[in-house]
Coordinates of C-alpha atoms in Angstrom, one line a residue:
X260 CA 2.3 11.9 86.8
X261 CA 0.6 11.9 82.9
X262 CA 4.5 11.7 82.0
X263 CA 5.9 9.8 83.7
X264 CA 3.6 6.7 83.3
X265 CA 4.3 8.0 79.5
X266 CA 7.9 7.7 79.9
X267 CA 7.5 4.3 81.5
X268 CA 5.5 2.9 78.8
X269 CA 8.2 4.6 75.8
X270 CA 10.9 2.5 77.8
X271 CA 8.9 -0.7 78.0
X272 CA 7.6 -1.0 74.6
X273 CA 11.1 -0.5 72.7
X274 CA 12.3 -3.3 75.0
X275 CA 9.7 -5.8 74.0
X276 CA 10.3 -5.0 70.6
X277 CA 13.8 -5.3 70.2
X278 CA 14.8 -8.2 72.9
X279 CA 14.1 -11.2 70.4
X280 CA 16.4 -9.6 67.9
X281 CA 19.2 -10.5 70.2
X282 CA 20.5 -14.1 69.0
X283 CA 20.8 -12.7 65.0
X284 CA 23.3 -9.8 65.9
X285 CA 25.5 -12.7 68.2
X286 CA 25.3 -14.7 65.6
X287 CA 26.5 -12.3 62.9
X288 CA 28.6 -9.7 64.8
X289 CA 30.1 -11.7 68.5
X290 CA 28.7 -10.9 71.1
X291 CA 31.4 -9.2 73.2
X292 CA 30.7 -6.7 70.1
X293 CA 27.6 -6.5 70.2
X294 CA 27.9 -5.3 73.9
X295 CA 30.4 -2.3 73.3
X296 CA 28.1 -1.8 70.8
X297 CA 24.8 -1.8 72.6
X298 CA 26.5 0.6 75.4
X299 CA 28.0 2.6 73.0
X300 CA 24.7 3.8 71.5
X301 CA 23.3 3.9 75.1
X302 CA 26.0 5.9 76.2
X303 CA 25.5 8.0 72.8
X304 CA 21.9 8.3 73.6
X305 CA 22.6 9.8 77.0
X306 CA 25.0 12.7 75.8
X307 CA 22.0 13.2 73.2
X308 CA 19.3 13.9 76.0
X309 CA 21.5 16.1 77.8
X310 CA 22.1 18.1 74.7
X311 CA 18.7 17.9 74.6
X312 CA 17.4 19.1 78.1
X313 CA 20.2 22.1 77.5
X314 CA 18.7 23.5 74.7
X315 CA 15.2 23.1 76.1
X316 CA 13.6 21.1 73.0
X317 CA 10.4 19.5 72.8
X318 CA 10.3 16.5 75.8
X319 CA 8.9 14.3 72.9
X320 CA 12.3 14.1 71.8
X321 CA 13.4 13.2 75.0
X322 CA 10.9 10.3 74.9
X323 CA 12.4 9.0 71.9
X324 CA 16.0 9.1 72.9
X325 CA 14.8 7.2 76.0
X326 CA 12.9 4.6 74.0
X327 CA 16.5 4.5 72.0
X328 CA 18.3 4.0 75.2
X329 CA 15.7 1.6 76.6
X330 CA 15.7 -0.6 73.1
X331 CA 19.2 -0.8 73.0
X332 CA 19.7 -1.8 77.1
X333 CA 17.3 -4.5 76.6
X334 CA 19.3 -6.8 74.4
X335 CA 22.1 -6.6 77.1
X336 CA 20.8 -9.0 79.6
X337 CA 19.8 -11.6 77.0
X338 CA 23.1 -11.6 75.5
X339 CA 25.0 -11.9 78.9
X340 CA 23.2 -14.3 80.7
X341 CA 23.2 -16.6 77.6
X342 CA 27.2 -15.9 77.2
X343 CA 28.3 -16.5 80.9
X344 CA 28.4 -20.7 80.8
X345 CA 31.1 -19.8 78.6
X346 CA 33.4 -18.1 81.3
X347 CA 32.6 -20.6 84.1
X348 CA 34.3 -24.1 84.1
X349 CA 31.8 -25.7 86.7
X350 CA 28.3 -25.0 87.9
X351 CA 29.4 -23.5 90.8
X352 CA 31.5 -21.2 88.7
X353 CA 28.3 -20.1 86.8
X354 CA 26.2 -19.5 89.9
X355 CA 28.4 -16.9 91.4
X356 CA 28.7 -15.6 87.9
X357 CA 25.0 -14.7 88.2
X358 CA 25.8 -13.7 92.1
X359 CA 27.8 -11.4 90.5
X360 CA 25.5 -10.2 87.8
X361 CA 22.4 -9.8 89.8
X362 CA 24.6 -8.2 92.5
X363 CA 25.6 -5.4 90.1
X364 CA 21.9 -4.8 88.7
X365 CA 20.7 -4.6 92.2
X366 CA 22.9 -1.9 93.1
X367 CA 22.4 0.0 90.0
X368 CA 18.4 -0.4 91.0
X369 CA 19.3 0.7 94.6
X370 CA 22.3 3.5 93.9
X371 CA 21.4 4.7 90.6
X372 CA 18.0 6.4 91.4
X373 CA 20.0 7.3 94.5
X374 CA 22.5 9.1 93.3
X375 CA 20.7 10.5 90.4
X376 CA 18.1 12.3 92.7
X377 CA 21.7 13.8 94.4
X378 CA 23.0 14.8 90.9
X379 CA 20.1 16.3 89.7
X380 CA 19.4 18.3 92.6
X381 CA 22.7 19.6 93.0
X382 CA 23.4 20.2 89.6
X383 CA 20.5 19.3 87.3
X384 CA 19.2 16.9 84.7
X385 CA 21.7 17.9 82.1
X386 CA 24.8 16.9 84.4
X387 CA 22.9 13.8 85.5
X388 CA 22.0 12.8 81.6
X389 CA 26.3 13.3 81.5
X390 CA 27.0 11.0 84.3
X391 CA 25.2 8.6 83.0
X392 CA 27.0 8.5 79.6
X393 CA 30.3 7.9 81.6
X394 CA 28.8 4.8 83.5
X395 CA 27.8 3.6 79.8
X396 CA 31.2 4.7 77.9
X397 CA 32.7 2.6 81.3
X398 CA 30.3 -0.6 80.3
X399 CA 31.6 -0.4 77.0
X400 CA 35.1 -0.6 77.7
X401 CA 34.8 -3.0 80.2
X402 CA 33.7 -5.5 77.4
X403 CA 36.0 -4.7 75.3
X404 CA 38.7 -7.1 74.1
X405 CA 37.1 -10.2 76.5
X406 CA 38.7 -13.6 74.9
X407 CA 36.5 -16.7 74.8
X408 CA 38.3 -19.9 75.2
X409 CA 35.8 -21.3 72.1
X410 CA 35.2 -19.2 68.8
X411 CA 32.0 -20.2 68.6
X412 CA 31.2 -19.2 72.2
X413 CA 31.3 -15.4 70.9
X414 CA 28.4 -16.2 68.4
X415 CA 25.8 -18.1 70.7
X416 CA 27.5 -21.7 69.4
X417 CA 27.0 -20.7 66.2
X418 CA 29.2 -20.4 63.5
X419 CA 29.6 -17.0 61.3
X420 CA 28.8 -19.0 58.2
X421 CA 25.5 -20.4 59.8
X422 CA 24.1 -16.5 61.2
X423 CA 20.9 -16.5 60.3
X424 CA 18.2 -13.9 60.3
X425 CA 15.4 -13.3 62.8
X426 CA 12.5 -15.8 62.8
X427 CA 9.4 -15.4 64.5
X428 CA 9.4 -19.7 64.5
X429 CA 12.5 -19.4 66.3
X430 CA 10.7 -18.5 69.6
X431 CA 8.0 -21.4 69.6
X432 CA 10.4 -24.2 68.1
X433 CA 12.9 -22.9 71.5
X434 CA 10.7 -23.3 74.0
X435 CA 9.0 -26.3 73.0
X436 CA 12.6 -28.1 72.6
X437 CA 13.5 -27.1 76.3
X438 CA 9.9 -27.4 78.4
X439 CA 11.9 -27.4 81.6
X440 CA 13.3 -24.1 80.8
X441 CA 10.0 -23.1 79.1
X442 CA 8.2 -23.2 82.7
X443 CA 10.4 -21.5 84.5
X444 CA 10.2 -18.6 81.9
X445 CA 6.6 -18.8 82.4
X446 CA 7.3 -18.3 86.1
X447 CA 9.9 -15.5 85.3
X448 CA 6.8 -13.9 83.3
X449 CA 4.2 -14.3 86.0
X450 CA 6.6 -12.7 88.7
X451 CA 7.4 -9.4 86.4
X452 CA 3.4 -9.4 86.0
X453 CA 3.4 -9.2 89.6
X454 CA 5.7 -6.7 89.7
X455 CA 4.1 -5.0 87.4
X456 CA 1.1 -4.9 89.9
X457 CA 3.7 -4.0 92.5
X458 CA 4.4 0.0 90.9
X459 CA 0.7 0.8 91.6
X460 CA 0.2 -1.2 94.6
X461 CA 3.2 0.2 96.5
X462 CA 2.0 4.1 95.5
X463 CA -1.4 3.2 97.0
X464 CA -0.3 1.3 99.8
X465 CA 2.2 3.9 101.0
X466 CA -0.5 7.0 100.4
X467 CA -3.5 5.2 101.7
X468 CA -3.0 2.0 103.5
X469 CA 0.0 3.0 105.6
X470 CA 0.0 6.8 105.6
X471 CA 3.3 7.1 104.8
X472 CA 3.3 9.8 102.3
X473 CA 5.0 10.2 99.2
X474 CA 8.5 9.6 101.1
X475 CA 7.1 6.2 102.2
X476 CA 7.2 5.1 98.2
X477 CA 10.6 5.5 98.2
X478 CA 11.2 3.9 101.6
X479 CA 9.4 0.7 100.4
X480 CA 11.1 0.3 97.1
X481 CA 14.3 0.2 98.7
X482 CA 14.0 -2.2 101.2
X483 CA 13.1 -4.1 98.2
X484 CA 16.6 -3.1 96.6
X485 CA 18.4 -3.8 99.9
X486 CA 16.9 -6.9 100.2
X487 CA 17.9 -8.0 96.6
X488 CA 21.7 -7.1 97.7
X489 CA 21.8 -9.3 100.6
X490 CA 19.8 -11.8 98.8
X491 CA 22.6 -12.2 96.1
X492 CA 25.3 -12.3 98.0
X493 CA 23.1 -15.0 100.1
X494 CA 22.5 -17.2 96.8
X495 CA 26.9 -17.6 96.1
X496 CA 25.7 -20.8 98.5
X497 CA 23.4 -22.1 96.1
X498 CA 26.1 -24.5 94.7
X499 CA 24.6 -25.6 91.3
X500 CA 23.6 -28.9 92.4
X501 CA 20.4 -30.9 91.7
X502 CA 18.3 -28.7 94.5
X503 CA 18.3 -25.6 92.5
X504 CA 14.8 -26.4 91.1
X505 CA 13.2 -26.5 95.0
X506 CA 15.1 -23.0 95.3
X507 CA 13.5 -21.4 92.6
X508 CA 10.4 -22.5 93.7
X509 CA 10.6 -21.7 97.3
X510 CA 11.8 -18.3 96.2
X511 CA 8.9 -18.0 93.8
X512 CA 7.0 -18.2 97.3
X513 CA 9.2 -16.4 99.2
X514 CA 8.1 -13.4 96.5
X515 CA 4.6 -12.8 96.7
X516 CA 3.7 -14.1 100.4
X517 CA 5.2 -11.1 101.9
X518 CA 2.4 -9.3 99.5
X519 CA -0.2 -11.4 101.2
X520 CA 0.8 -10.5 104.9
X521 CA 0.5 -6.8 104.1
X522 CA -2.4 -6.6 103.1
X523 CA -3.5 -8.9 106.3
X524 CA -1.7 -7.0 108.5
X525 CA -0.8 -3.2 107.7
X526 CA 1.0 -1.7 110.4
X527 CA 3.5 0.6 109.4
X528 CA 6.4 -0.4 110.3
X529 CA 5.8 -4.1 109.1
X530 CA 5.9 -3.4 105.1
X531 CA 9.1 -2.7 105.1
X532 CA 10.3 -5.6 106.5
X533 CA 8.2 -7.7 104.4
X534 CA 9.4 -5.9 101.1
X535 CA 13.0 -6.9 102.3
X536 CA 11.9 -9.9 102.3
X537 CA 10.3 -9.9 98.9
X538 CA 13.7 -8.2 97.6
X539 CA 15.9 -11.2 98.9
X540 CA 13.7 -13.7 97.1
X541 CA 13.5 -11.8 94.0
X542 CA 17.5 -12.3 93.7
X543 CA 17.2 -16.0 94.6
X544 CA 14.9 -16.4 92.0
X545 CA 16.8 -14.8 89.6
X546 CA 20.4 -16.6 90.6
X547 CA 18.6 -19.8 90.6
X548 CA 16.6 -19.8 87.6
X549 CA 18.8 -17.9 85.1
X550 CA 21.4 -20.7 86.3
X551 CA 18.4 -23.6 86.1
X552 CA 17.5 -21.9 81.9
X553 CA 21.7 -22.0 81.7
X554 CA 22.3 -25.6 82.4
X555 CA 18.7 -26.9 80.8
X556 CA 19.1 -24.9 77.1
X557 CA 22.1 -25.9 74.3
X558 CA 24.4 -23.3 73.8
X559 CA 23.3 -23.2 70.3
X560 CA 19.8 -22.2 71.4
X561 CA 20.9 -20.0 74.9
X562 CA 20.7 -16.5 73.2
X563 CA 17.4 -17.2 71.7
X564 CA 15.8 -18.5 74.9
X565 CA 17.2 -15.5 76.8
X566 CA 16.0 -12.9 74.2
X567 CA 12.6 -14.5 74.1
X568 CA 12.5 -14.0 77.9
X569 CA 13.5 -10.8 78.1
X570 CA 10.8 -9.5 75.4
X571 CA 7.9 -11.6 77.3
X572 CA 9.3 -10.0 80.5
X573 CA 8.7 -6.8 79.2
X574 CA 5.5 -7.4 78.3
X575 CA 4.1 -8.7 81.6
X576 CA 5.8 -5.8 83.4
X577 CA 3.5 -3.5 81.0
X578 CA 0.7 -5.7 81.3
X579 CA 1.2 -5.7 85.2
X580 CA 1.4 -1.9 85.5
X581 CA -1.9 -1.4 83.7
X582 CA -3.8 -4.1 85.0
X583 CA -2.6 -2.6 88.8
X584 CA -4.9 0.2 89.0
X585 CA -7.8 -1.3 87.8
X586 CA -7.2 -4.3 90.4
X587 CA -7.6 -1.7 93.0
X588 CA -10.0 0.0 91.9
X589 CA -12.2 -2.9 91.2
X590 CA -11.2 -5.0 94.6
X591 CA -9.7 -1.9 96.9
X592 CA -5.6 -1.8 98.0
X593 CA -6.0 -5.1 100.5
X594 CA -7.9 -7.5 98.4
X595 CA -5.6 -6.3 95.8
X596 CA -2.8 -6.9 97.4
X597 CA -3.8 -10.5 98.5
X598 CA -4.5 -11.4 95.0
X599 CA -1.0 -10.1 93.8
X600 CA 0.9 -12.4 96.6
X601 CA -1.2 -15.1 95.7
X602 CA -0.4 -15.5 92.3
X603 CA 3.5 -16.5 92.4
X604 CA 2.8 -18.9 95.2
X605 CA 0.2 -20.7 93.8
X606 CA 2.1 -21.3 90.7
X607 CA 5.0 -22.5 92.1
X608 CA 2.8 -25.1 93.7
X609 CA 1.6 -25.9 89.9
X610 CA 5.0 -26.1 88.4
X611 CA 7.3 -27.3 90.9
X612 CA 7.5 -30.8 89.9
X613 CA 7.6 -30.7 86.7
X614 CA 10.0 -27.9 86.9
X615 CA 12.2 -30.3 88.8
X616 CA 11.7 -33.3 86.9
X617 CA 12.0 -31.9 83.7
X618 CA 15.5 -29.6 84.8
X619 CA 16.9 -32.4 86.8
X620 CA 20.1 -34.0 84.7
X621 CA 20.8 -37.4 84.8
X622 CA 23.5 -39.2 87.5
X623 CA 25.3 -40.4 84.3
X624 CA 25.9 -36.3 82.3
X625 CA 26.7 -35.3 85.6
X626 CA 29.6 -38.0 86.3
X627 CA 30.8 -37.7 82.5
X628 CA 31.4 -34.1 83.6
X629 CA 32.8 -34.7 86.7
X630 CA 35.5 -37.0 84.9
X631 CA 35.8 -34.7 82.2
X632 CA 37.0 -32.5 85.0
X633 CA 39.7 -34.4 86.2
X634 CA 41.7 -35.0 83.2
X635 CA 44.3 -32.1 82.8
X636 CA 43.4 -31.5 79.0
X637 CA 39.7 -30.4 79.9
X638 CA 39.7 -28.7 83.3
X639 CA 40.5 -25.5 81.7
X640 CA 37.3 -26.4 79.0
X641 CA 34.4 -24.0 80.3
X642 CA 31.0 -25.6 80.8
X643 CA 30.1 -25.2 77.0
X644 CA 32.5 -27.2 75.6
X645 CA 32.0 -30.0 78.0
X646 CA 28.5 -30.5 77.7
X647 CA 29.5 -31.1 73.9
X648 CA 32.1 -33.0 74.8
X649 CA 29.6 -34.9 77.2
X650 CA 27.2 -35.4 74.5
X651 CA 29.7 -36.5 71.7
X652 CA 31.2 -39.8 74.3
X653 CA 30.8 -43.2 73.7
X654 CA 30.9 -45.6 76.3
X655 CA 33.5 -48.1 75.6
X656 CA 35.2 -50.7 77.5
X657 CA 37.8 -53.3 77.2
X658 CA 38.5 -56.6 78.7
X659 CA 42.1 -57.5 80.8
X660 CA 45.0 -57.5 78.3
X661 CA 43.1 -56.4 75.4
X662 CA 44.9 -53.9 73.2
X663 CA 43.3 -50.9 73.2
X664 CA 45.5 -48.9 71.1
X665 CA 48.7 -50.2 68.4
X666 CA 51.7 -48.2 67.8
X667 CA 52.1 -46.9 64.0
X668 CA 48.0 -46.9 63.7
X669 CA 46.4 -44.3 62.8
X670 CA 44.9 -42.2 65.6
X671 CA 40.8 -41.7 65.3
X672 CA 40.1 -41.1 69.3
X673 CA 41.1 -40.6 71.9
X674 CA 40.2 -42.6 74.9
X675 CA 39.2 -41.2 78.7
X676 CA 39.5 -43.8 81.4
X677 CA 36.4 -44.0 83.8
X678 CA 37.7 -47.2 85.7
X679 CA 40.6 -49.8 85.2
X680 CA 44.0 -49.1 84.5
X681 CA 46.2 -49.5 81.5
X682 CA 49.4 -50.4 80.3
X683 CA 51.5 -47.6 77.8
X684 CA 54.6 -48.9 76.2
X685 CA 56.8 -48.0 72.7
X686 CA 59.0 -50.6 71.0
X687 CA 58.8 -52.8 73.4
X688 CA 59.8 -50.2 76.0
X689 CA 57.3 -49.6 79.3
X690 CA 56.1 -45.9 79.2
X691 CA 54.1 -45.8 82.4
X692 CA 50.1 -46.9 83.4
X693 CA 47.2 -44.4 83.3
X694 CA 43.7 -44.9 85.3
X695 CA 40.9 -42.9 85.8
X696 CA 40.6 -39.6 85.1
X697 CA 43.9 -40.3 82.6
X698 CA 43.3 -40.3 79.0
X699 CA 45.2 -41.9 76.1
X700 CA 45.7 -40.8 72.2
X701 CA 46.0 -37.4 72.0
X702 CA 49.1 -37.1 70.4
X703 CA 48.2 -39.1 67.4
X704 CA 45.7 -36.4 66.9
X705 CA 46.8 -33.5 67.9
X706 CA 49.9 -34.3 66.0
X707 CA 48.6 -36.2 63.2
X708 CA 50.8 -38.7 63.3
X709 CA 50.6 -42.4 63.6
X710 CA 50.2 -43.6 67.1
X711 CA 53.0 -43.2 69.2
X712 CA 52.4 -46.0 71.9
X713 CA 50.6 -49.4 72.4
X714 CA 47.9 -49.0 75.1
X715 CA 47.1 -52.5 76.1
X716 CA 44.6 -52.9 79.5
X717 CA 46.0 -54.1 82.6
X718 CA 42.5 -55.0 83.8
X719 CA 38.9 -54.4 82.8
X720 CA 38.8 -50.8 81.5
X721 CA 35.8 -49.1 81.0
X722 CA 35.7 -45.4 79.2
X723 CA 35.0 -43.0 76.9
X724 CA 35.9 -42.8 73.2
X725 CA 35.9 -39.2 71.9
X726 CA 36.3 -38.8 68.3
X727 CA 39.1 -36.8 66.7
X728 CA 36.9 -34.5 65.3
X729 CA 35.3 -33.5 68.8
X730 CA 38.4 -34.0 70.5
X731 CA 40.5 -31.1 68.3
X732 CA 37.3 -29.0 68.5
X733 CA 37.7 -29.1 72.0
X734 CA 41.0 -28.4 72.9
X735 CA 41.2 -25.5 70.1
X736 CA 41.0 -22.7 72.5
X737 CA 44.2 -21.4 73.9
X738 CA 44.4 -22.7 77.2
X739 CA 43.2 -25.9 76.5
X740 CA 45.5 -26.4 73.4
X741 CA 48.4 -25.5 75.9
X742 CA 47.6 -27.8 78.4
X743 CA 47.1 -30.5 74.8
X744 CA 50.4 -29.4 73.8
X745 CA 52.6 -29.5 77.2
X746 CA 51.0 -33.1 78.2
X747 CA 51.7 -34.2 74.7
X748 CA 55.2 -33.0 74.6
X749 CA 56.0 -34.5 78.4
X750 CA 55.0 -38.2 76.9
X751 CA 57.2 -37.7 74.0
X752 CA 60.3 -36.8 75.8
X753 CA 59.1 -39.7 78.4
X754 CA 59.0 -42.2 75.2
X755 CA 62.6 -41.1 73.9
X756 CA 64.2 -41.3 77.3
X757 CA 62.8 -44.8 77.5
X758 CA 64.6 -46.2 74.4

């Protein structure tokens, strides 16, 4: 038992350690790279421990290739979570991206120990250590060669020439800038704290509370694993809407109330149910708030937020773990396990508000986006490059018959229409009208050439103006430059049929 606590701790610590490390090897290296990279040493690390079991050396050395492996795997949930906005093109997109993600940890949580028990019963810890090399050799490959649609999506929003080292500051300045997403970190901490609490309490509560034995420890952890498969599949109807907030909270509750109603009532056959329960919620929270930190953090800053999680989670699932079995022994198994429950709900009755005010984006970013959405050139954009474009908009509008744009000037923006309609014409020639959702000036730019057309407004027009320089940015990747390109090259062959 000495050992295995000891093992725990040599996989926590390295974690802690290593997490914040995560946005300076993005930065500097991509972060698709860094991921082959990150499950190449794990799966390098593997093959070592089962060299290392075969030839019966010292198990300090397999501590140290676990703390290697457990270093290593931390940085990979930082780095993904941050980099998923920039494979999803709306919010809904992104939420069943973290479906996804927190469907595939919970199986590994619920099958892995599974079929490792099976493995190394049949055939020992040295086959086992082997299998699980494969599954990491299998990671690595599988992120291998992934194209982003943005450069600088591969590097956190960060250019190569602006990597910059590790900073201590880095963590403080972060979650200061983004207090909405700074709470529900802080909630995120609390719950692996209770966790934490959970390893001991489930042990004692199985042994001495329930008198299920040793098998009932397993028994209860997965009903929690079950219950965090179902729960992610249950969260793809999240949406990504405005009511995510009041989810997160509600599944903050949903987490440690089950905890409270064991310890009132411990029958045997109810904490099983009620860890279900707990394991549901525990995906919920994690769909919903990964997705809430996502939307509320600049893309520039989403690798250092998630790294900085990850390391604080690390250390309140240590800090959890040893305060558990003092707890008990100070309060007994029931107390203790009312005071564990009572902790997540009580804070989400803190920070729910201001949780919710603070991550709630205004009516206005959320129609730019929409109409940002509509127009051909962007829909292929993922949600990283049109929350800059977003950001980079100026309102603009025009009055009836006002000319909005002059043939043979040069081009500087390029104009999305929000409401109106206006008039496209060449020498004297009428080319067509565009209206909302339609946009007008992009081949000057993308072309750089003169304007091709006189846009003149047919009635009141209001818009956006997005400057060249954002504008190119944007439409740089390759699907977007080929939707740029083929709209571009239908107006031209419009315009020369007209004459």
């Amino acid at each position: 038992m000495e050992r295995v606590g000891l093992l725990g701790a040599v996989r926590i610590i390295p974690a802690i350690v290593a997490a914040p490390f995560a946005p300076t090897l993005v930065e500097r290296h991509r972060g698709d790279r860094v991921l082959t990279a990150i499950n190449g040493v794990r799966c390098g690390g593997a093959v070592l421990t089962a060299i290392t079991i075969g030839v019966d050396a010292p198990i300090e050395l397999v501590y140290l290739l676990a703390a290697l492996v457990a270093g290593a795997g931390s940085l990979v949930r930082p780095i993904q979570t941050a980099l998923l906005p920039a494979f999803a093109q709306t919010p809904r997109e992104l939420v069943a991206a973290n479906v996804a993600s927190s469907t595939g940890e919970g199986m590994g949580t619920f099958v892995g120990p599974l079929l490792a028990g099976v493995v190394v019963a049949g055939t020992g810890s040295v086959a086992a250590s082997l299998l699980v090399a494969v599954t990491f050799a299998g990671a690595a490959a599988a992120v291998t060669g992934i194209r982003f649609e943005r450069a600088a999506d591969a590097r956190g929003g960060i250019g190569a020439d602006r990597a910059r080292g590790f900073r201590i500051s880095d963590a403080p300045r972060v979650l200061l800038r983004y207090p909405g997403a700074s709470l529900v970190a802080g909630d995120f901490v609390a719950q692996t704290f209770v966790r934490g609490l959970l390893v001991t309490l489930v042990v004692v509560s199985s042994i001495e509370l329930l008198g299920m034995g040793d098998t009932g420890v397993g028994l209860l952890n997965a009903a929690i694993g079950l219950g965090g498969l179902l729960g992610a599949l249950g969260a793809l109807g999240l949406g990504g809407g405005p009511r995510l907030a009041r989810v997160f909270t509600m599944a903050l509750v949903g987490w440690g109330l089950p905890l409270m109603l064991i310890g009132a009532w411990p029958v045997r056959c109810w904490p099983s149910s009620a860890l279900f329960v707990t394991g549901v919620n525990n995906a919920v929270l994690d769909v919903s708030g990964f997705t809430l930190v996502q939307r509320g953090v600049r893309n520039e800053d989403r690798v250092t937020m998630f790294g900085v999680m990850e390391g604080l989670f690390g250390v309140g699932l240590l800090v959890g773990s040893l305060v558990g079995p003092a707890l008990v022994a100070l309060l007994g198994i029931r107390p203790s396990l009312a005071v564990a429950g009572a902790i997540l709900p009580i804070l989400a009755l803190i920070t729910w508000r201001p949780i919710a005010k603070r991550t709630r984006r205004s009516p206005l970013v959320e129609a730019q986006m929409a109409l940002l959405r509509r127009n051909p050139l962007f829909a292929p954009l993922p949600l990283t490059a049109l929350d800059r474009l977003a950001e980079s908009q100026l309102s603009v509008s025009y009055g009836e018959s006002e000319v909005v744009m002059r043939q043979g000037d040069p081009g500087d923006m390029y104009l999305l229409i929000e409401d109106g309609e206006v008039d496209v014409s060449a020498d004297g020639r009428a080319l067509g009208t565009c209206g909302p959702g339609d946009g007008v000036g992009e081949i000057a730019l993308l072309r750089r050439v003169p304007r091709t057309a006189t846009v003149v407004a047919r009635t009141r027009v209001e818009g956006y103006a997005i400057d060249a320089g954002a504008f190119l940015t944007a439409v740089s990747g390759p699907a977007a430059a080929a939707a740029a390109a083929a709209l571009a090259s239908r107006r031209l062959e419009r315009s020369q049929a007209a004459r």
